Coordinates of C-alpha atoms in Angstrom, one line a residue:
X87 CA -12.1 -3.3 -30.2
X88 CA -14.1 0.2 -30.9
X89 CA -17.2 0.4 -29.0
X90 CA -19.8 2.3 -31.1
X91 CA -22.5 4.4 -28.5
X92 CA -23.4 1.5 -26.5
X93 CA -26.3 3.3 -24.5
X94 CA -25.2 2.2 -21.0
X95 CA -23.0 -1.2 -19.8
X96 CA -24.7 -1.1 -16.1
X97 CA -28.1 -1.2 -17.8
X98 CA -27.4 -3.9 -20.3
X99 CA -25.8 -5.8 -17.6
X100 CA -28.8 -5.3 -15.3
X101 CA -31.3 -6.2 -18.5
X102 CA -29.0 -9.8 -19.3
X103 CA -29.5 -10.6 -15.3
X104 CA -33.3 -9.7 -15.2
X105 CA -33.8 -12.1 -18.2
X106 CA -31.7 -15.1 -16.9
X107 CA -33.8 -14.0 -13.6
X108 CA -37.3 -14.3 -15.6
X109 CA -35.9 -17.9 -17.1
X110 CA -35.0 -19.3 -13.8
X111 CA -38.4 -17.9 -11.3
X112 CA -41.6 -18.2 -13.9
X113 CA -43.9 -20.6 -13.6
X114 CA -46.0 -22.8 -16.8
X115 CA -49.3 -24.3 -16.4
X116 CA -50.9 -26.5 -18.8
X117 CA -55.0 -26.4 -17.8
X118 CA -58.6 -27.7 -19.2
X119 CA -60.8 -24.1 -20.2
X120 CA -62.8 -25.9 -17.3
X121 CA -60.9 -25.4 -14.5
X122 CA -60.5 -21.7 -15.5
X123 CA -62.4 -18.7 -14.4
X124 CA -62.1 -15.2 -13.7
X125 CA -62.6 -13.3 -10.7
X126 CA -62.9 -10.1 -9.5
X127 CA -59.4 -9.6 -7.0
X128 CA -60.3 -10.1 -3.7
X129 CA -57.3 -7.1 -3.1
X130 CA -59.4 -4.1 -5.7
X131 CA -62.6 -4.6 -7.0
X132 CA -61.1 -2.6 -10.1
X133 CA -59.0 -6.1 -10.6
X134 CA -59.2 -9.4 -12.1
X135 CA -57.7 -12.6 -11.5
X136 CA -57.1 -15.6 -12.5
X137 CA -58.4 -18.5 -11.0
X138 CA -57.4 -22.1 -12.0
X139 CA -59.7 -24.9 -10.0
X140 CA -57.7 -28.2 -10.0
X141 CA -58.6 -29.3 -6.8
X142 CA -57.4 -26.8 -4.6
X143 CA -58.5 -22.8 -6.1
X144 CA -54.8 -21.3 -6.8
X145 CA -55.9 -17.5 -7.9
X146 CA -53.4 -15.3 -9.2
X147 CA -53.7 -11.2 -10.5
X148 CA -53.8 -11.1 -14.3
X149 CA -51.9 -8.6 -16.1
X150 CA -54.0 -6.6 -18.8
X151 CA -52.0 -7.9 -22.0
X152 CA -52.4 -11.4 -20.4
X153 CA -56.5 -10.9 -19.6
X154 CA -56.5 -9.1 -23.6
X155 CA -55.1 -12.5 -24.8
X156 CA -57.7 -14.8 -23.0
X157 CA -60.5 -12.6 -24.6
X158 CA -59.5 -13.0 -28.2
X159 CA -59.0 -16.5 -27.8
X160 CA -62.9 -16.4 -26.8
X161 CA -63.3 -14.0 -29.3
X162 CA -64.4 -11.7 -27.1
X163 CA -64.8 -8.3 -28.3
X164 CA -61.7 -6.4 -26.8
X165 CA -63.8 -2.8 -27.2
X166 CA -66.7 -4.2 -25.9
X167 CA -64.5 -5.3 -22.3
X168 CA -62.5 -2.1 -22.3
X169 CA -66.0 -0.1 -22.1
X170 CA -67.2 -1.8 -19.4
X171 CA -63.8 -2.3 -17.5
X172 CA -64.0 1.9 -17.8
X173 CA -67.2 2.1 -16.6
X174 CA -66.2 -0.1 -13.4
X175 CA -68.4 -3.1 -14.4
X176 CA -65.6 -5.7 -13.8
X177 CA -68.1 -8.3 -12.5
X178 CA -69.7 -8.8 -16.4
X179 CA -66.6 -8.9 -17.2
X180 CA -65.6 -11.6 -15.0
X181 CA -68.9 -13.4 -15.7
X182 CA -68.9 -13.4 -19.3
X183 CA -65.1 -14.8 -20.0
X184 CA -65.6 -17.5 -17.2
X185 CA -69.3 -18.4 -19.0
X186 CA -67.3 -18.5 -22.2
X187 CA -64.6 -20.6 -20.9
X188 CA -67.1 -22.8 -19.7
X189 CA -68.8 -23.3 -22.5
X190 CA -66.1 -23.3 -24.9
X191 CA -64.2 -26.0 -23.6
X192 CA -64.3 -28.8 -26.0
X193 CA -62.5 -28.3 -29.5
X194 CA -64.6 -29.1 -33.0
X195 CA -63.8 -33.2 -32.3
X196 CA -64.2 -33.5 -28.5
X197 CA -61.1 -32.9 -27.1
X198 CA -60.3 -30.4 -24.0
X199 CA -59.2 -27.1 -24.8
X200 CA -56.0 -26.2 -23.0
X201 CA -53.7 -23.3 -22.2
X202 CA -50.9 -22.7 -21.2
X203 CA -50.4 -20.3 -18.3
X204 CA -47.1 -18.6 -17.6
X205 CA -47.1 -17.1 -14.0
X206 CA -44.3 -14.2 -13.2
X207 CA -43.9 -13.0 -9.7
X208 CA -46.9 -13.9 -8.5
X209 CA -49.3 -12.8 -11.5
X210 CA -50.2 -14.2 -15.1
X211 CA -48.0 -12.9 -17.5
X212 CA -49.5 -15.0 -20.6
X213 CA -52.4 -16.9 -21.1
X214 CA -50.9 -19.3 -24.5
X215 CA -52.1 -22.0 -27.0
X216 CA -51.2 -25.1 -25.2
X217 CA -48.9 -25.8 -28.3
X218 CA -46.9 -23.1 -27.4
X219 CA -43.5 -23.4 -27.4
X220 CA -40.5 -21.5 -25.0
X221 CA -37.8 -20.1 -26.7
X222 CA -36.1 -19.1 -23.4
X223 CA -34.4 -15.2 -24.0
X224 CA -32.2 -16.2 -22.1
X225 CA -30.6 -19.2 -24.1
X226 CA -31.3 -17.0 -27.5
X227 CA -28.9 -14.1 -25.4
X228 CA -26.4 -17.2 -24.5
X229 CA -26.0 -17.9 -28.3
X230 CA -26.0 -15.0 -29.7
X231 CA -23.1 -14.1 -27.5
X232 CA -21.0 -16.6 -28.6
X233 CA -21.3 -16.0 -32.4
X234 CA -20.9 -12.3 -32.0
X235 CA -17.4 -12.8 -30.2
X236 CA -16.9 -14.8 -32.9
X237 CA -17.6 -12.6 -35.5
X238 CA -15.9 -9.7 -33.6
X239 CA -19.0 -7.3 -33.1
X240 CA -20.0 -5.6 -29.7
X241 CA -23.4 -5.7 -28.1
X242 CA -24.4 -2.4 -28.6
X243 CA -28.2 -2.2 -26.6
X244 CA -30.6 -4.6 -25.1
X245 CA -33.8 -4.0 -24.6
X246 CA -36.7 -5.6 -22.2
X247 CA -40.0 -5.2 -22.4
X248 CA -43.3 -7.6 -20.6
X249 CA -43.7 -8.2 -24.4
X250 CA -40.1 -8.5 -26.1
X251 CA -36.4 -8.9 -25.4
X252 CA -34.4 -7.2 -28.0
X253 CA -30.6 -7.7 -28.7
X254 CA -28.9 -4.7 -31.0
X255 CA -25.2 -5.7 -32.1
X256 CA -22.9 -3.7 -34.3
X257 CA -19.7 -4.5 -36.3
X258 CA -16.9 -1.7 -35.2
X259 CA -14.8 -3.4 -38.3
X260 CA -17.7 -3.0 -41.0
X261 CA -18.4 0.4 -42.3
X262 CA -19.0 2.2 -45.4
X263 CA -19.8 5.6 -46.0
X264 CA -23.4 7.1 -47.5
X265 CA -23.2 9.4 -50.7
X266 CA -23.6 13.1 -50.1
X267 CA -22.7 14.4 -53.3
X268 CA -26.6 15.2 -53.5
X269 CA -28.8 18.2 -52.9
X270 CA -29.4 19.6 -50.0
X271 CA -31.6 22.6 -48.9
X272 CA -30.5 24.4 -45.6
X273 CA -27.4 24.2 -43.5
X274 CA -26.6 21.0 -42.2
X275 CA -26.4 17.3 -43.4
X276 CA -26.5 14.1 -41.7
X277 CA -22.6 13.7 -41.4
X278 CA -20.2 14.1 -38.8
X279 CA -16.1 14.5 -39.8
X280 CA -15.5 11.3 -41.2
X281 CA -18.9 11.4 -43.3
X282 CA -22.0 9.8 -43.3
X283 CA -20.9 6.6 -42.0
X284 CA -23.1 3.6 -41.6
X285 CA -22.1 0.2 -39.7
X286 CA -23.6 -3.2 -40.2
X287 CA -25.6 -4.2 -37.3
X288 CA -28.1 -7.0 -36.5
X289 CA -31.3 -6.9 -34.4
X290 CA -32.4 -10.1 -32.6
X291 CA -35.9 -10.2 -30.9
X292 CA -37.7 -13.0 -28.8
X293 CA -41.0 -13.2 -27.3
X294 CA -41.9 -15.3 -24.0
X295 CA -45.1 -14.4 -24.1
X296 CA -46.9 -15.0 -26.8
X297 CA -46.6 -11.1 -28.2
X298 CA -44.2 -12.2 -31.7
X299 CA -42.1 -14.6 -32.9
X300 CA -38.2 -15.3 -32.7
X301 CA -36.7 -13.2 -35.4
X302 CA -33.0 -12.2 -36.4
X303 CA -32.7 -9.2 -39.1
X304 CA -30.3 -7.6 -41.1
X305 CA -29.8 -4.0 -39.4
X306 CA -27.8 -0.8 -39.7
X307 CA -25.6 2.0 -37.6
X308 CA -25.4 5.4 -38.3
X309 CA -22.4 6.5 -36.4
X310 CA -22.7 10.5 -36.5
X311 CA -26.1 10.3 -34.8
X312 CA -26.0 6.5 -33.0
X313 CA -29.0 6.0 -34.9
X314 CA -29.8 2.2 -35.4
X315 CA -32.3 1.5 -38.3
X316 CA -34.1 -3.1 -38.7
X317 CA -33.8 -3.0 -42.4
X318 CA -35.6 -6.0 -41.9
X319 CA -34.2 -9.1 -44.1
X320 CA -33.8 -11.9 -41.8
X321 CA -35.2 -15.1 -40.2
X322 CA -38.4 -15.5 -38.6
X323 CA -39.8 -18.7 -36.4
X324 CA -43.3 -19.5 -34.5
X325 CA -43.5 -21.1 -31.3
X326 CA -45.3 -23.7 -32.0
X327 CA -44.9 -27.5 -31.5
X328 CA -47.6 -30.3 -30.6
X329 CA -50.2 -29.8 -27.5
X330 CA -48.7 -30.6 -24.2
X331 CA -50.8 -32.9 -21.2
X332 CA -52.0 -30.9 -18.4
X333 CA -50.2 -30.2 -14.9
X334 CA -46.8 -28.0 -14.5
X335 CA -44.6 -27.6 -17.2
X336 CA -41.0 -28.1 -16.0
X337 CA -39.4 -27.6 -20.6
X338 CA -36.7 -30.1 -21.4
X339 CA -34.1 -29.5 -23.8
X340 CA -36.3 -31.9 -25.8
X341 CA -39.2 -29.5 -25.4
X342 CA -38.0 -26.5 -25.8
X343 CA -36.9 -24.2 -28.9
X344 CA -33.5 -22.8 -27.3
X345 CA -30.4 -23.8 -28.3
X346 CA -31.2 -27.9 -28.0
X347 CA -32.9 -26.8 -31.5
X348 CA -30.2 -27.3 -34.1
X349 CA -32.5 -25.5 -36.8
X350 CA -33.7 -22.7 -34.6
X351 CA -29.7 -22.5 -33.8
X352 CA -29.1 -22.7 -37.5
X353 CA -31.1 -19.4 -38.5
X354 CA -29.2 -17.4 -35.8
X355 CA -26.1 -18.3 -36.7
X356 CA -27.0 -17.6 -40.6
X357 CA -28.7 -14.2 -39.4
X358 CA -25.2 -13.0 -38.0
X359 CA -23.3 -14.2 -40.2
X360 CA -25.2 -12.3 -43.5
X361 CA -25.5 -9.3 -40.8
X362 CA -21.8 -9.2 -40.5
X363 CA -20.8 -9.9 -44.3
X364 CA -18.9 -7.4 -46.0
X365 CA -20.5 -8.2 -49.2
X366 CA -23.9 -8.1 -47.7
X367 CA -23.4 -5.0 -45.8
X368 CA -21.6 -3.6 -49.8
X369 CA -25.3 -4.2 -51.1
X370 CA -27.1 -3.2 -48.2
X371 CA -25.3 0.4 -48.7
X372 CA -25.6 0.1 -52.4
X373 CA -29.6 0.0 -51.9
X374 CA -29.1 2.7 -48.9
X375 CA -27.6 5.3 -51.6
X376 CA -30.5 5.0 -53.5
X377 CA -32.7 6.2 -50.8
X378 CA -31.0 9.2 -51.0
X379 CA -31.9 10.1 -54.6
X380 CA -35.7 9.7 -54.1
X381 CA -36.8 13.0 -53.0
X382 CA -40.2 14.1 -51.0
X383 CA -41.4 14.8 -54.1
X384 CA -44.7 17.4 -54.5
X385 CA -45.2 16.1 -50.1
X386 CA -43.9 18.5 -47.3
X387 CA -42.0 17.3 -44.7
X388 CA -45.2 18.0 -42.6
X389 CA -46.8 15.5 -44.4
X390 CA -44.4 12.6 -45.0
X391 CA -44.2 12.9 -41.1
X392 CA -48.0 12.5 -40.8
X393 CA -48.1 9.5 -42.9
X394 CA -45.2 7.9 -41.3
X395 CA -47.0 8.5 -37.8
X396 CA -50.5 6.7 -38.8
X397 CA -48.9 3.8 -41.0
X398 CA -46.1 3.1 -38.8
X399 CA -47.8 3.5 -35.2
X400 CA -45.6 6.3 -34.0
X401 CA -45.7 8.0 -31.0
X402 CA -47.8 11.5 -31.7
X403 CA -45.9 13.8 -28.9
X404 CA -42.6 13.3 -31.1
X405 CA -44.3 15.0 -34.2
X406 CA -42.8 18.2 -34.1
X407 CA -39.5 17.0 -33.1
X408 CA -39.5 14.7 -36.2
X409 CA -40.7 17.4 -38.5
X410 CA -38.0 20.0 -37.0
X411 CA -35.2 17.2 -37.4
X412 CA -35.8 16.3 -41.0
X413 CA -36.3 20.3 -41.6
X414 CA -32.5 21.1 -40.3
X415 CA -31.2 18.6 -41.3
X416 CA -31.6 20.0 -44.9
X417 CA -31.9 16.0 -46.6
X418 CA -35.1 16.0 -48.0
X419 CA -35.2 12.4 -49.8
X420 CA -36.5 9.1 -48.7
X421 CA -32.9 8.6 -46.6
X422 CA -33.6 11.8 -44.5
X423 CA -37.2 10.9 -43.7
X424 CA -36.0 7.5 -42.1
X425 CA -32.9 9.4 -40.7
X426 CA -35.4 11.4 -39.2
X427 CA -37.8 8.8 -37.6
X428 CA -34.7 6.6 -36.2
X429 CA -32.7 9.9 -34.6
X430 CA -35.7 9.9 -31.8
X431 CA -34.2 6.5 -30.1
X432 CA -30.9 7.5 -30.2
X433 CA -29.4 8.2 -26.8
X434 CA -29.6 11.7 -26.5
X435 CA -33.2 12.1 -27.3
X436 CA -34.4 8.8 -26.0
X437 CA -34.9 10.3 -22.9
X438 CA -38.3 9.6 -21.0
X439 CA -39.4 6.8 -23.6
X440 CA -39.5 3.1 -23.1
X441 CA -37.8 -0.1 -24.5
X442 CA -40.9 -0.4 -26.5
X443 CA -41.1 3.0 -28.4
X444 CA -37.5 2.9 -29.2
X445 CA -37.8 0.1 -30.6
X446 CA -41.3 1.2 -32.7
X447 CA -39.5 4.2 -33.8
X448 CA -36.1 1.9 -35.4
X449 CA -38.5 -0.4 -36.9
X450 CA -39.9 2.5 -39.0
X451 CA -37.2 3.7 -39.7
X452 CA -35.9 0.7 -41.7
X453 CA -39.6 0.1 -43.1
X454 CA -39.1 3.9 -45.1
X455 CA -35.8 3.1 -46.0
X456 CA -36.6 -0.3 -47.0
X457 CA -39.2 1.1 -49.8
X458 CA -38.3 0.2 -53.3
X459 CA -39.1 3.2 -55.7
X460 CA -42.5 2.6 -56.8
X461 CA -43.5 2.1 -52.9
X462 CA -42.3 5.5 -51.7
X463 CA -44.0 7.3 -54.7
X464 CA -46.8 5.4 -53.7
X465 CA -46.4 6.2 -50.0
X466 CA -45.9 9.8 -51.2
X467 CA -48.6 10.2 -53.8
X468 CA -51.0 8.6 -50.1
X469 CA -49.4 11.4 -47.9
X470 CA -50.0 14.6 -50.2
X471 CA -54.3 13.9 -49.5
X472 CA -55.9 14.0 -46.2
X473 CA -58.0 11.6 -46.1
X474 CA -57.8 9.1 -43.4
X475 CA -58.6 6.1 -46.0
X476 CA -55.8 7.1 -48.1
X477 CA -53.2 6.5 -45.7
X478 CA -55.0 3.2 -45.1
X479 CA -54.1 2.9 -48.6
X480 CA -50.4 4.4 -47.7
X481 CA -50.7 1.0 -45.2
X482 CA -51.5 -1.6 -47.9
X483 CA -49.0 -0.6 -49.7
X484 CA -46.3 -1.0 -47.6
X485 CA -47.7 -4.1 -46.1
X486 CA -47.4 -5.6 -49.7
X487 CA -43.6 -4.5 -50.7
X488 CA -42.4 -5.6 -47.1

């Protein structure tokens, strides 16, 4: 079988045990708001902790996404407790959220409120509704295993982050070539000797801690440059289920959303197998080429790269690098812009960002590339002006054609 620019086996190997690790060491919680409180850490007066009171006190460091999550449950202003956390007033930190949890502990009929507290090593990685639900990444990585050696595709990345496990998969055997009997200003193209060749691939994602939901999508390879672009079609499920009784959680197959879940199974399956259809993949290519006839229009690279920054979330420091890649590479449509947004997680220019940015940067990609033609005039027409609220605008717009 032809392996297409997997990043690195060791490293996928050592993600695949650190996840089955995470499955098999974490700790879930299910506690009243009244037994909850936070504390300054006995170890840094610059940390909090958790401190659950059932009892005995068990007090635990919280991680800032986990702290972050108990606020806006209490709808506690997440401004408001970053300005004080930076000007070292922890304590009213501490004393407010445990007040709140106090006094917030009864739902609109009476009942207790509950979480659901996932410990990690020692400190809380999530504070959850206590319907919550674990789809264990581990058992989605199991699965998805199995129907890709079925299917005959390669893992081609994973990626781990505290807030999402990410499986990329490619199909050697499934290709089709781009159209490049189209303008170009400059010297190069984005071809290699065979062509502009694209492969059908699949991106599966999972959070365990409350950060997104289980999702497969529809996804693509560009070979010359080992760019992978979500296009985005795909399945999508909440972990959600009815309210669990207090104590620790020890999830049964009965429980759990993994693979004891026939329908959960169900979309995964159906995910890889449209991922890994030759007639899919035919009219994902056929809406690909299209791309490539909707030029920048009356917007300079300059600003189609500004826009893409502040709707999509991209990293500012990889501006220029952007602008200069979409400059060479002489393709200045709605196919080159995306091209040049997804090249910056490729392998050789990956280097010194994190699971997490890669990822950001692939999703945008397939977000411009997903644009129907109305969208990216749109998304143009919003780039070409200055103004801050017109890339807002830029924003609704794409939200709405997604």
């Amino acid at each position: 079988m032809e392996h297409l620019g997997v990043f690195d086996a060791a490293r996928i190997t050592k993600i695949a045990d650190e996840v089955q690790r995470i499955t098999q060491v974490r700790h879930d919680y299910i506690s009243p708001r009244s037994k909850l409180a936070i504390d300054v850490s006995d170890a840094s007066p610059t940390k909090l902790a958790l401190t659950v009171r059932n009892g005995q006190e068990h007090s635990f460091p919280i991680e800032r996404r986990s702290l972050l999550q108990l606020a806006g449950t209490l709808d506690f202003p997440v401004k408001f407790l970053e300005r004080l956390q930076e000007r070292g007033h922890n304590d009213i930190v501490a004393a407010n959220l445990t007040e709140l949890l106090s006094r917030e502990d009864k739902d609109t009929k009476g009942e207790p409120r509950k979480h659901l507290i996932r410990e990690l090593d020692g400190s809380i990685d999530a504070v959850l509704s206590d319907s919550y639900r674990s789809i264990a990444s581990a058992d989605v990585l199991a699965l998805a295993l199995q129907e890709f050696e079925r299917a005959g595709v390669s893992v081609w990345d994973l990626r781990h982050t505290p807030t999402e496990f990410r499986i990329l998969a490619v199909a050697p055997h499934i290709a089709g070539k781009v159209t490049t009997d189209r303008n170009f200003s400059g010297v190069s193209r984005w071809e290699g000797a065979a062509g502009d060749v694209l492969n059908a691939a699949v991106s599966i994602g999972n959070s365990e801690t409350g950060h997104g939901r289980f999702y497969g999508k529809v996804s693509i390879l560009r070979r010359v440059c080992q760019n992978f672009c979500v296009w985005g079609d795909g399945v999508a499920q909440v972990h959600l289920g009815k309210k669990l009784e207090e104590g620790e959680r020890v999830w049964t197959s009965e429980e759990t959303r993994t693979l004891e879940d026939k329908a959960l199974v169900s979309k995964l399956k159906d995910v890889i197998r449209t991922s890994f259809s030759a007639e899919a993949f035919r009219k994902t290519l056929d809406a690909i080429n299209l791309t490539t006839t909707r030029t920048l229009g009356e917007a300079s690279v300059t600003e189609v790269v500004d826009a893409s920054i502040k709707v999509y979330g991209l990293p500012l420091e990889r501006r220029e690098a952007i602008i200069e890649r979409l400059l060479k590479s002489g393709d200045k449509s709605q196919f080159g812009a995306s091209n040049a947004i997804s090249a910056e997680a490729n392998p050789d220019n990956a280097k010194g960002l994190d699971d997490a940015a890669r990822s950001t940067f692939e999703d945008a990609a397939g977000a411009v590339l997903k644009l129907n033609e109305r969208a990216w005039k749109n998304f143009l027409r919003n780039a070409i002006t200055p103004k801050d609220e017109t890339i807002e605008a830029a924003t609704q717009t794409v939200s709405r054609v997604r």
